[in-house]
Structures are given as C-alpha cells and as structure tokens.
XYZ file of N, CA and C in Angstrom:
429
model
N 0.841 -1.174 0.000
C 0.000 0.000 0.000
C 0.891 1.244 0.000
N 0.626 2.217 -0.885
C 1.442 3.429 -0.929
C 1.357 4.196 0.386
N 2.423 4.908 0.733
C 2.405 5.683 1.971
C 1.333 6.763 1.935
N 0.853 7.126 3.109
C -0.092 8.226 3.254
C 0.719 9.513 3.184
N 0.632 10.213 2.064
C 1.469 11.381 1.880
C 0.993 12.598 2.665
N -0.114 12.483 3.367
C -0.586 13.586 4.189
C -0.114 13.444 5.632
N 0.520 12.339 5.981
C 0.930 12.068 7.348
C 2.455 12.097 7.458
N 3.032 13.169 8.040
C 4.486 13.236 8.124
C 5.101 12.116 8.948
N 4.357 11.561 9.892
C 4.899 10.458 10.688
C 5.174 9.230 9.829
N 4.537 9.152 8.657
C 4.793 8.051 7.735
C 6.269 8.016 7.356
N 6.879 9.173 7.300
C 8.300 9.253 6.985
C 9.127 8.494 8.013
N 8.734 8.574 9.278
C 9.449 7.851 10.324
C 9.213 6.347 10.222
N 8.037 5.953 9.761
C 7.702 4.535 9.662
C 8.364 3.851 8.460
N 8.265 4.468 7.294
C 8.747 3.806 6.078
C 10.112 4.284 5.636
N 10.540 5.446 6.084
C 11.835 5.986 5.701
C 11.739 6.949 4.531
N 12.740 7.804 4.455
C 12.810 8.836 3.420
C 12.869 8.222 2.017
N 13.713 7.240 1.828
C 13.854 6.614 0.517
C 12.571 5.908 0.104
N 12.008 5.093 0.982
C 10.797 4.335 0.642
C 9.629 5.270 0.353
N 9.486 6.321 1.163
C 8.420 7.293 0.907
C 8.611 7.917 -0.469
N 9.839 8.256 -0.806
C 10.128 8.869 -2.099
C 9.855 7.908 -3.244
N 10.214 6.648 -3.068
C 10.020 5.671 -4.148
C 8.572 5.263 -4.332
N 7.809 5.182 -3.251
C 6.426 4.708 -3.342
C 5.420 5.794 -3.662
N 5.731 7.019 -3.307
C 4.782 8.108 -3.539
C 5.045 8.733 -4.904
N 4.007 9.195 -5.557
C 4.195 9.911 -6.813
C 4.383 11.396 -6.548
N 3.924 11.844 -5.419
C 4.151 13.217 -4.980
C 4.068 13.216 -3.461
N 4.586 14.261 -2.869
C 4.572 14.367 -1.416
C 4.085 15.757 -1.058
N 3.134 15.832 -0.167
C 2.667 17.127 0.289
C 3.676 17.695 1.275
N 4.026 18.970 1.136
C 4.950 19.570 2.099
C 4.380 19.456 3.515
N 5.260 19.245 4.470
C 4.828 19.106 5.865
C 5.971 19.537 6.772
N 5.625 20.054 7.938
C 6.604 20.440 8.957
C 6.180 19.833 10.280
N 7.143 19.351 11.044
C 6.869 18.838 12.370
C 8.166 18.757 13.143
N 8.072 18.450 14.419
C 9.245 18.336 15.285
C 9.329 16.915 15.814
N 10.544 16.383 15.841
C 10.771 15.031 16.335
C 12.200 14.945 16.851
N 12.382 14.319 18.005
C 13.709 14.122 18.591
C 14.503 15.425 18.692
N 13.830 16.513 19.054
C 14.513 17.779 19.254
C 14.986 18.461 17.986
N 14.408 18.104 16.871
C 14.780 18.759 15.625
C 13.537 19.044 14.795
N 13.629 20.084 14.000
C 12.524 20.474 13.133
C 12.710 19.793 11.781
N 11.674 19.112 11.332
C 11.703 18.406 10.058
C 10.787 19.127 9.083
N 11.287 19.327 7.883
C 10.518 20.008 6.861
C 10.601 19.192 5.571
N 9.527 18.473 5.279
C 9.448 17.734 4.022
C 9.026 18.764 2.976
N 10.007 19.269 2.248
C 9.799 20.396 1.347
C 9.038 19.973 0.096
N 9.416 18.833 -0.443
C 8.821 18.344 -1.682
C 9.212 16.878 -1.834
N 8.842 16.300 -2.917
C 9.143 14.905 -3.211
C 10.662 14.713 -3.249
N 11.201 13.988 -2.270
C 12.630 13.717 -2.228
C 13.483 14.848 -1.680
N 12.883 15.817 -1.010
C 13.642 16.943 -0.444
C 13.227 17.116 1.016
N 14.169 16.880 1.926
C 13.898 16.920 3.362
C 14.934 17.793 4.064
N 14.464 18.781 4.825
C 15.348 19.617 5.639
C 15.202 19.203 7.094
N 16.332 19.087 7.771
C 16.360 18.754 9.194
C 17.158 19.841 9.890
N 16.522 20.505 10.855
C 17.184 21.602 11.546
C 17.126 21.363 13.046
N 18.279 21.459 13.713
C 18.274 21.290 15.164
C 17.566 22.470 15.837
N 17.014 22.236 17.016
C 16.375 23.339 17.738
C 17.390 24.430 18.045
N 18.601 24.028 18.387
C 19.683 24.977 18.622
C 20.850 24.562 17.727
N 21.131 25.373 16.716
C 22.198 25.047 15.776
C 23.544 25.556 16.289
N 24.606 24.826 15.962
C 25.956 25.247 16.333
C 26.293 26.577 15.671
N 25.828 26.766 14.458
C 25.962 28.024 13.727
C 24.994 27.979 12.551
N 25.051 28.980 11.702
C 24.081 29.039 10.607
C 24.558 28.314 9.346
N 25.720 27.735 9.388
C 26.254 27.007 8.231
C 25.495 25.687 8.069
N 24.904 25.465 6.919
C 24.149 24.240 6.678
C 24.917 23.267 5.803
N 24.407 22.053 5.725
C 25.013 20.988 4.936
C 23.965 20.476 3.955
N 24.330 20.392 2.676
C 23.443 19.847 1.651
C 24.045 18.535 1.173
N 23.253 17.466 1.252
C 23.682 16.148 0.788
C 22.672 15.652 -0.237
N 23.183 15.213 -1.374
C 22.278 14.711 -2.404
C 22.785 13.387 -2.955
N 21.861 12.606 -3.443
C 22.153 11.344 -4.122
C 21.006 11.110 -5.101
N 21.202 10.198 -6.001
C 20.133 9.870 -6.933
C 19.934 10.923 -8.008
N 20.960 11.696 -8.303
C 20.862 12.632 -9.416
C 20.704 11.828 -10.704
N 21.298 10.654 -10.716
C 21.035 9.670 -11.761
C 20.199 8.565 -11.126
N 19.131 8.177 -11.778
C 18.201 7.212 -11.214
C 18.712 5.792 -11.098
N 19.871 5.512 -11.701
C 20.402 4.156 -11.598
C 21.477 4.036 -10.514
N 21.635 5.072 -9.702
C 22.562 4.999 -8.579
C 21.976 4.090 -7.510
N 22.807 3.372 -6.814
C 22.296 2.557 -5.708
C 23.025 2.881 -4.405
N 24.330 2.683 -4.367
C 25.072 2.856 -3.114
C 24.927 4.258 -2.519
N 25.087 5.346 -3.280
C 24.930 6.671 -2.674
C 23.525 6.900 -2.113
N 22.512 6.384 -2.805
C 21.135 6.533 -2.344
C 20.936 5.782 -1.033
N 21.486 4.583 -0.937
C 21.370 3.794 0.293
C 22.109 4.467 1.454
N 23.257 5.066 1.178
C 23.996 5.787 2.226
C 23.214 7.002 2.708
N 22.608 7.736 1.778
C 21.793 8.889 2.169
C 20.608 8.436 3.020
N 19.999 7.310 2.670
C 18.883 6.769 3.449
C 19.341 6.381 4.853
N 20.491 5.764 4.992
C 21.003 5.406 6.329
C 21.206 6.651 7.178
N 21.760 7.679 6.578
C 21.950 8.940 7.295
C 20.599 9.543 7.684
N 19.658 9.559 6.748
C 18.319 10.098 7.013
C 17.652 9.345 8.160
N 17.701 8.022 8.119
C 17.074 7.221 9.173
C 17.717 7.493 10.534
N 19.027 7.601 10.574
C 19.699 7.914 11.835
C 19.257 9.250 12.390
N 19.121 10.242 11.523
C 18.670 11.570 11.960
C 17.200 11.546 12.370
N 16.365 10.884 11.581
C 14.934 10.841 11.876
C 14.633 10.100 13.175
N 15.388 9.074 13.469
C 15.160 8.289 14.690
C 15.854 8.882 15.912
N 16.647 9.914 15.720
C 17.361 10.521 16.828
C 18.631 9.774 17.203
N 19.053 8.819 16.384
C 20.294 8.082 16.641
C 21.506 8.948 16.294
N 21.330 9.851 15.342
C 22.326 10.855 14.985
C 21.717 12.212 15.303
N 22.536 13.148 15.708
C 22.044 14.473 16.060
C 22.683 15.502 15.138
N 21.850 16.234 14.426
C 22.346 17.298 13.560
C 22.693 18.504 14.417
N 23.879 19.014 14.279
C 24.309 20.229 14.988
C 24.142 21.458 14.107
N 23.893 21.205 12.831
C 23.675 22.258 11.844
C 22.477 21.847 10.984
N 21.861 22.791 10.294
C 20.792 22.423 9.361
C 21.327 21.491 8.272
N 20.529 20.487 7.923
C 20.900 19.509 6.902
C 19.776 19.443 5.872
N 20.138 19.530 4.605
C 19.174 19.376 3.521
C 19.512 18.092 2.787
N 18.577 17.145 2.781
C 18.769 15.861 2.111
C 17.958 15.860 0.820
N 18.604 15.473 -0.263
C 17.959 15.507 -1.581
C 18.129 14.169 -2.288
N 17.008 13.601 -2.706
C 17.017 12.482 -3.653
C 16.656 13.111 -4.997
N 17.632 13.206 -5.874
C 17.546 14.043 -7.063
C 16.400 13.812 -8.011
N 16.244 12.618 -8.494
C 15.250 12.370 -9.533
C 14.372 11.168 -9.183
N 13.374 11.375 -8.321
C 12.536 10.263 -7.882
C 11.924 9.413 -8.999
N 11.373 9.980 -10.072
C 10.792 9.115 -11.102
C 11.811 8.162 -11.731
N 13.033 8.627 -11.961
C 14.069 7.755 -12.534
C 14.540 6.737 -11.499
N 14.606 7.128 -10.220
C 14.954 6.184 -9.159
C 13.913 5.064 -9.085
N 12.640 5.429 -9.259
C 11.564 4.439 -9.179
C 11.712 3.351 -10.230
N 12.200 3.708 -11.404
C 12.336 2.722 -12.487
C 13.796 2.309 -12.703
N 14.671 2.802 -11.858
C 16.107 2.481 -11.884
C 16.736 2.726 -13.251
N 16.418 3.895 -13.808
C 17.026 4.330 -15.066
C 17.807 5.609 -14.816
N 18.861 5.808 -15.547
C 19.716 6.985 -15.365
C 18.892 8.274 -15.423
N 18.005 8.364 -16.396
C 17.119 9.518 -16.538
C 15.915 9.101 -17.375
N 14.894 9.946 -17.388
C 13.708 9.643 -18.195
C 13.735 10.389 -19.525
N 14.131 11.657 -19.491
C 14.158 12.450 -20.719
C 15.552 13.009 -21.009
N 16.206 13.540 -19.990
C 17.561 14.064 -20.173
C 18.316 14.008 -18.853
N 19.631 14.088 -18.935
C 20.472 13.943 -17.753
C 20.340 15.153 -16.837
N 19.900 14.911 -15.614
C 19.641 15.979 -14.651
C 20.882 16.802 -14.343
N 22.027 16.177 -14.175
C 23.203 16.922 -13.720
C 23.698 17.952 -14.730
N 23.240 17.901 -15.944
C 23.628 18.912 -16.944
C 22.676 20.110 -16.951
N 21.677 20.092 -16.091
C 20.636 21.123 -16.113
C 20.724 22.115 -14.963
N 21.746 22.010 -14.151
C 21.870 22.911 -13.002
C 22.522 24.226 -13.429
N 21.751 25.003 -14.192
C 22.193 26.308 -14.690
C 21.054 27.284 -14.451
N 21.334 28.425 -13.830
C 20.250 29.378 -13.540
C 19.452 29.796 -14.767
N 20.090 29.860 -15.920
C 19.403 30.328 -17.130
C 18.637 29.224 -17.855
N 18.706 28.008 -17.386
C 18.078 26.858 -18.036
C 16.553 27.029 -18.046
N 15.957 26.864 -19.218
C 14.512 27.070 -19.387
C 13.804 25.840 -19.945
N 14.420 24.660 -19.857
C 13.846 23.449 -20.427
C 12.496 23.096 -19.835
N 11.779 22.206 -20.536
C 10.450 21.809 -20.078
C 10.361 20.322 -19.731
N 11.457 19.588 -19.865
C 11.435 18.166 -19.512
C 11.232 18.006 -18.010
N 10.889 16.798 -17.576
C 10.738 16.541 -16.136
C 12.014 16.892 -15.393
N 13.143 16.517 -15.992
C 14.421 16.768 -15.338
C 14.727 18.263 -15.263
N 14.366 19.034 -16.292
C 14.599 20.483 -16.269
C 13.769 21.141 -15.168
N 12.530 20.726 -15.056
C 11.661 21.250 -13.997
C 12.226 20.870 -12.628
N 12.676 19.638 -12.488
C 13.249 19.182 -11.219
C 14.538 19.935 -10.893
N 15.379 20.186 -11.886
C 16.613 20.933 -11.648
C 16.295 22.314 -11.081
N 15.304 22.980 -11.635
C 14.917 24.301 -11.112
C 14.384 24.179 -9.684
N 13.593 23.123 -9.413
C 13.065 22.909 -8.066
C 14.212 22.674 -7.063
N 15.189 21.877 -7.453
C 16.314 21.597 -6.560
C 17.170 22.836 -6.337
N 17.442 23.588 -7.397
C 18.217 24.823 -7.232
C 17.491 25.794 -6.314
N 16.181 25.868 -6.459
C 15.375 26.740 -5.619
C 15.423 26.286 -4.149
N 15.309 24.977 -3.930
C 15.353 24.448 -2.556
C 16.696 24.739 -1.893
N 17.770 24.554 -2.635
C 19.099 24.823 -2.077
C 19.262 26.320 -1.827
N 18.808 27.159 -2.746
C 18.916 28.616 -2.576
C 18.157 29.073 -1.322
N 16.954 28.528 -1.098
C 16.164 28.929 0.057
C 16.702 28.315 1.360
N 17.362 27.208 1.263
C 17.923 26.549 2.439
C 19.044 27.410 3.004
C-alpha cells in the first residue's frame, strides 16, 4: 500500500527513501521530532534543523541525481534514518535531496535528459528533469 502522503509520521515509519520511491508526490509538511525540526519540502527533499544550531552554516547532501545509482542513495537513506530516529544528532541544518525520484523508481539513469547537466540558472527546459533541476536549485537557494 502506498504511503499516506498527508501524514508526516509516515516518513518515520517507512523511511525517506521508501516514501520517495512509493509516492508519486509528497505534500509539504513540517513537524518536530527528537529535538529537531523536520521540513518535508517536496518529493525527495527533506530539511532537518536542530532546535539549537551550532551556527548558521548548513550541509546539503544529495544522491540519486542519476536514477540508476544505488550505493549513494542507500547511504543517504542510512543517514536520514539515523537523523529521523534521533540516533544521529544534527548540529547544523541539513538538507537531504534524492535528485530524480521518477528515474529512481524505475532504476534508469534519466527519463528524458540527464539531470546533472541542467543545473544552470538560465536553463529554461520543459522536460521533467529540467523542472526538477529548477526545483532543486530553488530548494538549495532557500535553504
């Protein structure tokens, strides 16, 4: 059964990777767990901020920019699970990104074009990957 995308606690039950792979979209949600603020920004984009940060310097970690990646995606999931369960404690804001969920779902490098070539502010493409590149750049800029 697909995850309930309206329930942020589902993220704690199924994990960041599984929620991203099983859901076709994710409703943004904010909540607090284990002394940290969690912000599910969009499909495959999760911000974790400690209640008291060591400083304002944040960390951005991404994997799955190519949908056929496996090891980096699994490592990002292990880190996410440790943070979500409170086994790891973020001392700074952390932004976790699974780059291209639709390609990850079908384990293909990309669906229309290679995402990593689209991270340019002037890029105006209309492919799924071009739209996602703009969404990711925007998320990182706002983070």
